[in-house]
Structures are given as C-alpha cells and as structure tokens.
Tab-separated table of C-alpha atoms in Angstrom:
chain	number	residue	atom	x	y	z
A	1	GLY	CA	-12.005	-6.041	15.790
A	2	ALA	CA	-9.179	-3.659	16.440
A	3	GLY	CA	-7.782	-3.660	12.910
A	4	VAL	CA	-8.679	-4.471	9.327
A	5	SER	CA	-9.357	-8.183	9.039
A	6	GLN	CA	-8.981	-10.124	5.802
A	7	THR	CA	-9.970	-13.701	5.091
A	8	PRO	CA	-8.724	-16.082	3.949
A	9	SER	CA	-5.095	-15.291	4.626
A	10	ASN	CA	-4.106	-17.804	1.960
A	11	LYS	CA	-6.093	-19.188	-0.940
A	12	VAL	CA	-4.881	-21.700	-3.512
A	13	THR	CA	-7.150	-22.339	-6.449
A	14	GLU	CA	-7.061	-23.765	-9.936
A	15	LYS	CA	-7.153	-21.767	-13.126
A	16	GLY	CA	-10.729	-21.027	-14.150
A	17	LYS	CA	-12.227	-21.196	-10.663
A	18	TYR	CA	-14.180	-18.485	-8.861
A	19	VAL	CA	-12.718	-16.839	-5.748
A	20	GLU	CA	-14.073	-14.523	-3.054
A	21	LEU	CA	-11.871	-12.520	-0.707
A	22	ARG	CA	-13.388	-10.832	2.323
A	23	CYS	CA	-12.452	-7.619	4.117
A	24	ASP	CA	-13.801	-6.500	7.483
A	25	PRO	CA	-12.747	-2.870	8.013
A	26	ILE	CA	-12.243	-1.016	11.239
A	27	SER	CA	-15.607	-0.237	12.824
A	28	GLY	CA	-16.904	3.154	11.791
A	29	HIS	CA	-14.587	3.557	8.803
A	30	THR	CA	-16.690	4.650	5.858
A	31	ALA	CA	-13.959	4.490	3.204
A	32	LEU	CA	-12.650	1.095	2.062
A	33	TYR	CA	-9.977	0.291	-0.517
A	34	TRP	CA	-8.698	-2.767	-2.327
A	35	TYR	CA	-5.135	-2.977	-3.615
A	36	ARG	CA	-3.230	-5.769	-5.335
A	37	GLN	CA	0.435	-6.458	-4.662
A	38	SER	CA	2.336	-8.690	-7.053
A	39	LEU	CA	5.617	-10.276	-6.035
A	40	GLY	CA	8.380	-7.698	-5.742
A	41	GLN	CA	6.078	-4.787	-6.513
A	42	GLY	CA	4.290	-2.114	-4.565
A	43	PRO	CA	0.532	-2.264	-4.055
A	44	GLU	CA	-1.649	-1.162	-6.984
A	45	PHE	CA	-5.039	0.449	-6.510
A	46	LEU	CA	-8.082	-1.576	-7.553
A	47	ILE	CA	-11.247	0.030	-6.156
A	48	TYR	CA	-12.465	2.475	-3.518
A	49	PHE	CA	-15.793	2.488	-1.672
A	50	GLN	CA	-17.354	5.388	0.171
A	51	GLY	CA	-20.151	3.791	2.154
A	52	THR	CA	-21.949	1.219	0.030
A	53	GLY	CA	-21.054	2.638	-3.356
A	54	ALA	CA	-17.946	2.129	-5.442
A	55	ALA	CA	-16.680	5.691	-5.839
A	56	ASP	CA	-13.776	4.697	-8.099
A	57	ASP	CA	-13.259	1.294	-9.714
A	58	SER	CA	-10.777	2.451	-12.327
A	59	GLY	CA	-8.082	0.084	-11.069
A	60	LEU	CA	-9.997	-3.140	-11.652
A	61	PRO	CA	-8.013	-4.868	-14.420
A	62	ASN	CA	-10.965	-6.353	-16.323
A	63	ASP	CA	-14.561	-7.505	-15.954
A	64	ARG	CA	-13.551	-10.716	-14.196
A	65	PHE	CA	-12.984	-8.610	-11.085
A	66	PHE	CA	-15.879	-7.239	-9.070
A	67	ALA	CA	-16.279	-5.949	-5.528
A	68	VAL	CA	-19.268	-5.230	-3.325
A	69	ARG	CA	-19.958	-3.605	0.005
A	70	PRO	CA	-23.718	-4.025	0.436
A	71	GLU	CA	-24.113	-2.678	3.970
A	72	GLY	CA	-21.261	-0.207	4.006
A	73	SER	CA	-19.049	-2.342	6.223
A	74	VAL	CA	-17.711	-5.733	5.049
A	75	SER	CA	-16.525	-5.901	1.455
A	76	THR	CA	-15.994	-8.873	-0.820
A	77	LEU	CA	-13.665	-8.917	-3.808
A	78	LYS	CA	-14.829	-11.450	-6.367
A	79	ILE	CA	-12.672	-12.881	-9.134
A	80	GLN	CA	-14.240	-15.011	-11.860
A	81	ARG	CA	-12.437	-17.473	-14.155
A	82	THR	CA	-9.156	-16.979	-12.325
A	83	GLU	CA	-5.935	-16.881	-14.314
A	84	ARG	CA	-2.363	-17.563	-13.200
A	85	GLY	CA	-1.619	-13.867	-13.570
A	86	ASP	CA	-4.146	-13.100	-10.825
A	87	SER	CA	-1.759	-14.615	-8.264
A	88	ALA	CA	-0.887	-11.829	-5.827
A	89	VAL	CA	-1.544	-10.524	-2.340
A	90	TYR	CA	-4.829	-8.647	-2.198
A	91	LEU	CA	-4.788	-5.878	0.388
A	92	CYS	CA	-7.734	-4.145	1.966
A	93	ALA	CA	-7.521	-0.808	3.749
A	94	SER	CA	-9.969	1.499	5.472
A	95	ARG	CA	-10.154	4.947	6.962
A	96	THR	CA	-12.666	7.417	8.274
A	97	GLY	CA	-14.371	9.537	5.631
A	98	GLY	CA	-12.461	12.360	4.029
A	99	GLN	CA	-9.103	12.599	2.355
A	100	THR	CA	-6.718	13.218	5.219
A	101	GLY	CA	-7.305	10.363	7.616
A	102	GLU	CA	-4.670	7.667	7.946
A	103	LEU	CA	-5.188	4.570	5.847
A	104	PHE	CA	-5.123	1.304	7.851
A	105	PHE	CA	-4.195	-1.864	5.972
A	106	GLY	CA	-5.016	-5.480	6.652
A	107	GLU	CA	-2.410	-8.221	6.368
A	108	GLY	CA	-3.729	-9.260	2.997
A	109	SER	CA	-5.062	-12.376	1.310
A	110	ARG	CA	-2.453	-14.290	-0.670
A	111	LEU	CA	-4.041	-15.805	-3.784
A	112	THR	CA	-2.228	-18.486	-5.745
A	113	VAL	CA	-3.739	-19.681	-9.012
A	114	LEU	CA	-2.269	-22.979	-10.219
B	1	GLY	CA	0.472	9.291	-15.093
B	2	ASP	CA	1.808	9.589	-11.585
B	3	SER	CA	4.644	7.312	-10.562
B	4	VAL	CA	7.088	6.680	-7.726
B	5	THR	CA	10.601	5.287	-8.063
B	6	GLN	CA	12.520	3.914	-5.082
B	7	MET	CA	16.084	2.812	-4.779
B	8	GLU	CA	16.372	-0.866	-5.434
B	9	GLY	CA	16.982	-3.229	-2.596
B	10	PRO	CA	17.694	-5.212	-0.734
B	11	VAL	CA	19.623	-2.961	1.602
B	12	THR	CA	21.679	-4.520	4.390
B	13	LEU	CA	23.248	-2.425	7.146
B	14	SER	CA	24.789	-2.918	10.539
B	15	GLU	CA	23.075	-1.693	13.669
B	16	GLU	CA	23.648	2.036	14.362
B	17	ALA	CA	24.470	2.763	10.722
B	18	PHE	CA	23.008	5.760	8.884
B	19	LEU	CA	20.153	4.932	6.533
B	20	THR	CA	19.007	6.622	3.338
B	21	ILE	CA	16.377	5.151	1.040
B	22	ASN	CA	15.907	7.270	-2.058
B	23	CYS	CA	12.498	8.070	-3.467
B	24	THR	CA	11.645	10.260	-6.432
B	25	TYR	CA	8.267	10.902	-7.963
B	26	THR	CA	6.638	12.047	-11.170
B	27	ALA	CA	3.361	13.903	-10.795
B	28	THR	CA	1.575	17.026	-11.905
B	29	GLY	CA	0.212	19.361	-9.315
B	30	TYR	CA	1.033	19.063	-5.638
B	31	PRO	CA	0.777	15.510	-4.360
B	32	SER	CA	0.992	14.403	-0.764
B	33	LEU	CA	3.915	12.074	-0.069
B	34	PHE	CA	4.121	9.103	2.272
B	35	TRP	CA	6.393	6.405	3.573
B	36	TYR	CA	4.748	3.127	4.561
B	37	VAL	CA	6.476	0.245	6.335
B	38	GLN	CA	5.650	-3.439	6.343
B	39	TYR	CA	7.149	-5.431	9.201
B	40	PRO	CA	7.341	-9.220	8.829
B	41	GLY	CA	3.904	-10.784	9.241
B	42	GLU	CA	2.109	-7.452	9.551
B	43	GLY	CA	0.068	-5.139	7.336
B	44	LEU	CA	1.344	-1.924	5.805
B	45	GLN	CA	1.589	0.922	8.309
B	46	LEU	CA	1.961	4.615	7.732
B	47	LEU	CA	5.421	5.692	8.892
B	48	LEU	CA	5.343	9.389	8.023
B	49	LYS	CA	3.920	11.862	5.556
B	50	ALA	CA	4.309	15.373	4.150
B	51	THR	CA	1.567	17.267	2.392
B	52	LYS	CA	3.337	20.290	0.905
B	53	ALA	CA	6.722	21.382	-0.365
B	54	ASP	CA	9.490	21.725	2.259
B	55	ASP	CA	7.421	19.895	4.886
B	56	LYS	CA	9.358	17.353	6.920
B	57	GLY	CA	7.623	14.207	8.108
B	58	SER	CA	9.104	12.361	11.062
B	59	ASN	CA	8.317	9.341	13.210
B	60	LYS	CA	10.295	6.738	15.198
B	61	GLY	CA	13.569	8.494	14.370
B	62	PHE	CA	12.878	8.446	10.618
B	63	GLU	CA	12.640	11.660	8.617
B	64	ALA	CA	11.811	12.653	5.060
B	65	THR	CA	11.595	16.112	3.494
B	66	TYR	CA	9.298	16.978	0.599
B	67	ARG	CA	11.589	18.501	-2.053
B	68	LYS	CA	9.593	19.813	-4.955
B	69	GLU	CA	12.621	21.139	-6.830
B	70	THR	CA	14.129	17.655	-7.016
B	71	THR	CA	10.787	15.770	-6.839
B	72	SER	CA	12.179	13.679	-4.012
B	73	PHE	CA	11.162	12.368	-0.605
B	74	HIS	CA	14.182	10.437	0.652
B	75	LEU	CA	13.833	8.482	3.888
B	76	GLU	CA	16.626	8.875	6.466
B	77	LYS	CA	17.464	7.611	9.921
B	78	GLY	CA	20.588	8.454	11.844
B	79	SER	CA	21.056	5.165	13.693
B	80	VAL	CA	19.141	2.074	12.640
B	81	GLN	CA	18.168	-0.805	14.892
B	82	VAL	CA	17.550	-4.484	14.205
B	83	SER	CA	13.834	-3.811	14.765
B	84	ASP	CA	13.825	-1.488	11.716
B	85	SER	CA	14.195	-4.491	9.431
B	86	ALA	CA	11.167	-4.336	7.146
B	87	VAL	CA	10.022	-3.406	3.651
B	88	TYR	CA	9.619	0.334	3.078
B	89	PHE	CA	7.302	1.819	0.452
B	90	CYS	CA	7.261	5.386	-0.808
B	91	ALA	CA	3.873	6.574	-2.069
B	92	LEU	CA	1.985	9.619	-3.282
B	93	SER	CA	-1.599	10.736	-3.595
B	94	GLY	CA	-3.534	13.745	-4.714
B	95	ALA	CA	-2.032	14.495	-8.100
B	96	THR	CA	-3.546	13.247	-11.342
B	97	SER	CA	-4.140	9.892	-9.656
B	98	GLY	CA	-6.633	11.547	-7.351
B	99	ALA	CA	-6.721	12.149	-3.634
B	100	GLN	CA	-8.186	8.764	-2.821
B	101	LYS	CA	-5.587	6.640	-4.593
B	102	LEU	CA	-2.140	5.908	-3.304
B	103	VAL	CA	0.500	5.271	-5.960
B	104	PHE	CA	3.310	3.154	-4.489
B	105	GLY	CA	6.910	2.552	-5.373
B	106	GLN	CA	8.136	-1.009	-5.667
B	107	GLY	CA	9.401	-1.213	-2.094
B	108	THR	CA	12.861	-1.501	-0.556
B	109	ARG	CA	13.671	-4.410	1.740
B	110	LEU	CA	15.897	-3.347	4.629
B	111	THR	CA	17.789	-5.797	6.809
B	112	ILE	CA	19.695	-4.618	9.873
B	113	ASN	CA	22.315	-6.957	11.301
B	114	PRO	CA	23.310	-6.799	14.975
C-alpha cells in the first residue's frame, strides 16, 4: 500500500485477554517502530526494528508486551494478560534505513481494555 | 532523561490570526528537533525539522527556529487557516534518548474558526 497500514483500527477486549496488533509498513522500509499514545499525551517509544531484529526494545513497559517482525516487513505487537492501563492508541511507523529519513506513521490501533 | 514541554492547549484562533505554539526541551548533547501534525482521522505527519542550532525549519507557511541558548523550538505561522486545525506535537531525537527514538511533547490541539 501507499502508507503504513495498521489493523485493527479499533479493538475492545476484556481484562486478562491476549491481543495482537498488526503493522504493515511502507514497502522497502527497513526500519519499523512502535509507539503508544495515551489519552492527552504524546506518543511514547516502545520498540524499534531494523530488518527482522529488535534493535531497541527499551520502551516496552513489561514482559507482557512483545513484538515480532519475522520476515522484515509486517510486524505484530502482542500484549498478554491485558490490563485496563494498556488502553491507548498504538502507533506504528516506518522509514528507510538510516537515521535521517522521514518517519511515516500509520493511523494507529485504538485498544480499549474493559 | 530527554524531555519536551509544549504549551498547553487547546488553542482557538480566528482565521488569519498569528500563531505561536511554544516548545522547550531538556536534553544533553545536540538533538534534532521536529514538529509533527495530526489532522483529524489521519496519522502523524512530519511538518518540519531542524538538525542543528540556529537552523530554521519551514513548511506550509509554518516556521520554527532551533534556539540552543533558550532550548526552544517554537512553532509560528503568520496567518492561520481553518485547514490548520489539528494536533501539533513537538519532538526531539538524537540526544541521550538515541537517534532512533523520538521523544514527544504532550501535543497542542489547535482549532481555527472561520
């Protein structure tokens, strides 16, 4: 596609359930990022992939959060045993390799944990 | 650690008014500075950036100057339009947070009335 695609756009789940959020980056972009945006706040960094490997996962809040990018393209953010505090918009972004290319964001996946 | 502070919103102006959205940062070293914009129903988009002191970023009539002496990167536009209504985020990268992470402010919601 032309831009970064995220699915689902909205997800409502119950506390304790498992959730997967998918990101399809712009074709050819080797760098992929996940951010989390809570209500009224700016996005916060979660994890960064360069190719298939997680180059920096220092932003993941705890071991309930995990992300993969097995073929260096699509990425999945996985949240186990969801808690109400996990409710937020999860943003994915991608860019070409290197540090100076523009970062392109998807529209986000809004997660609501009841 | 690195941080970004933006003026609190929401900000409401009339069309053709002058706009300033203040942004200050705390960082060691020499970060790159950015303004991102989020229009209703769309993903975050890069509006402008500056990578070293005294650089001026500009785009779509918006400007911001990297002021190291005041650690600021205020966003300005001489004459706003209704289509500028959006949420604006100031961000930095490349200091202690690392070149691959963007650190965002909390965002400022701007509404322009005709």
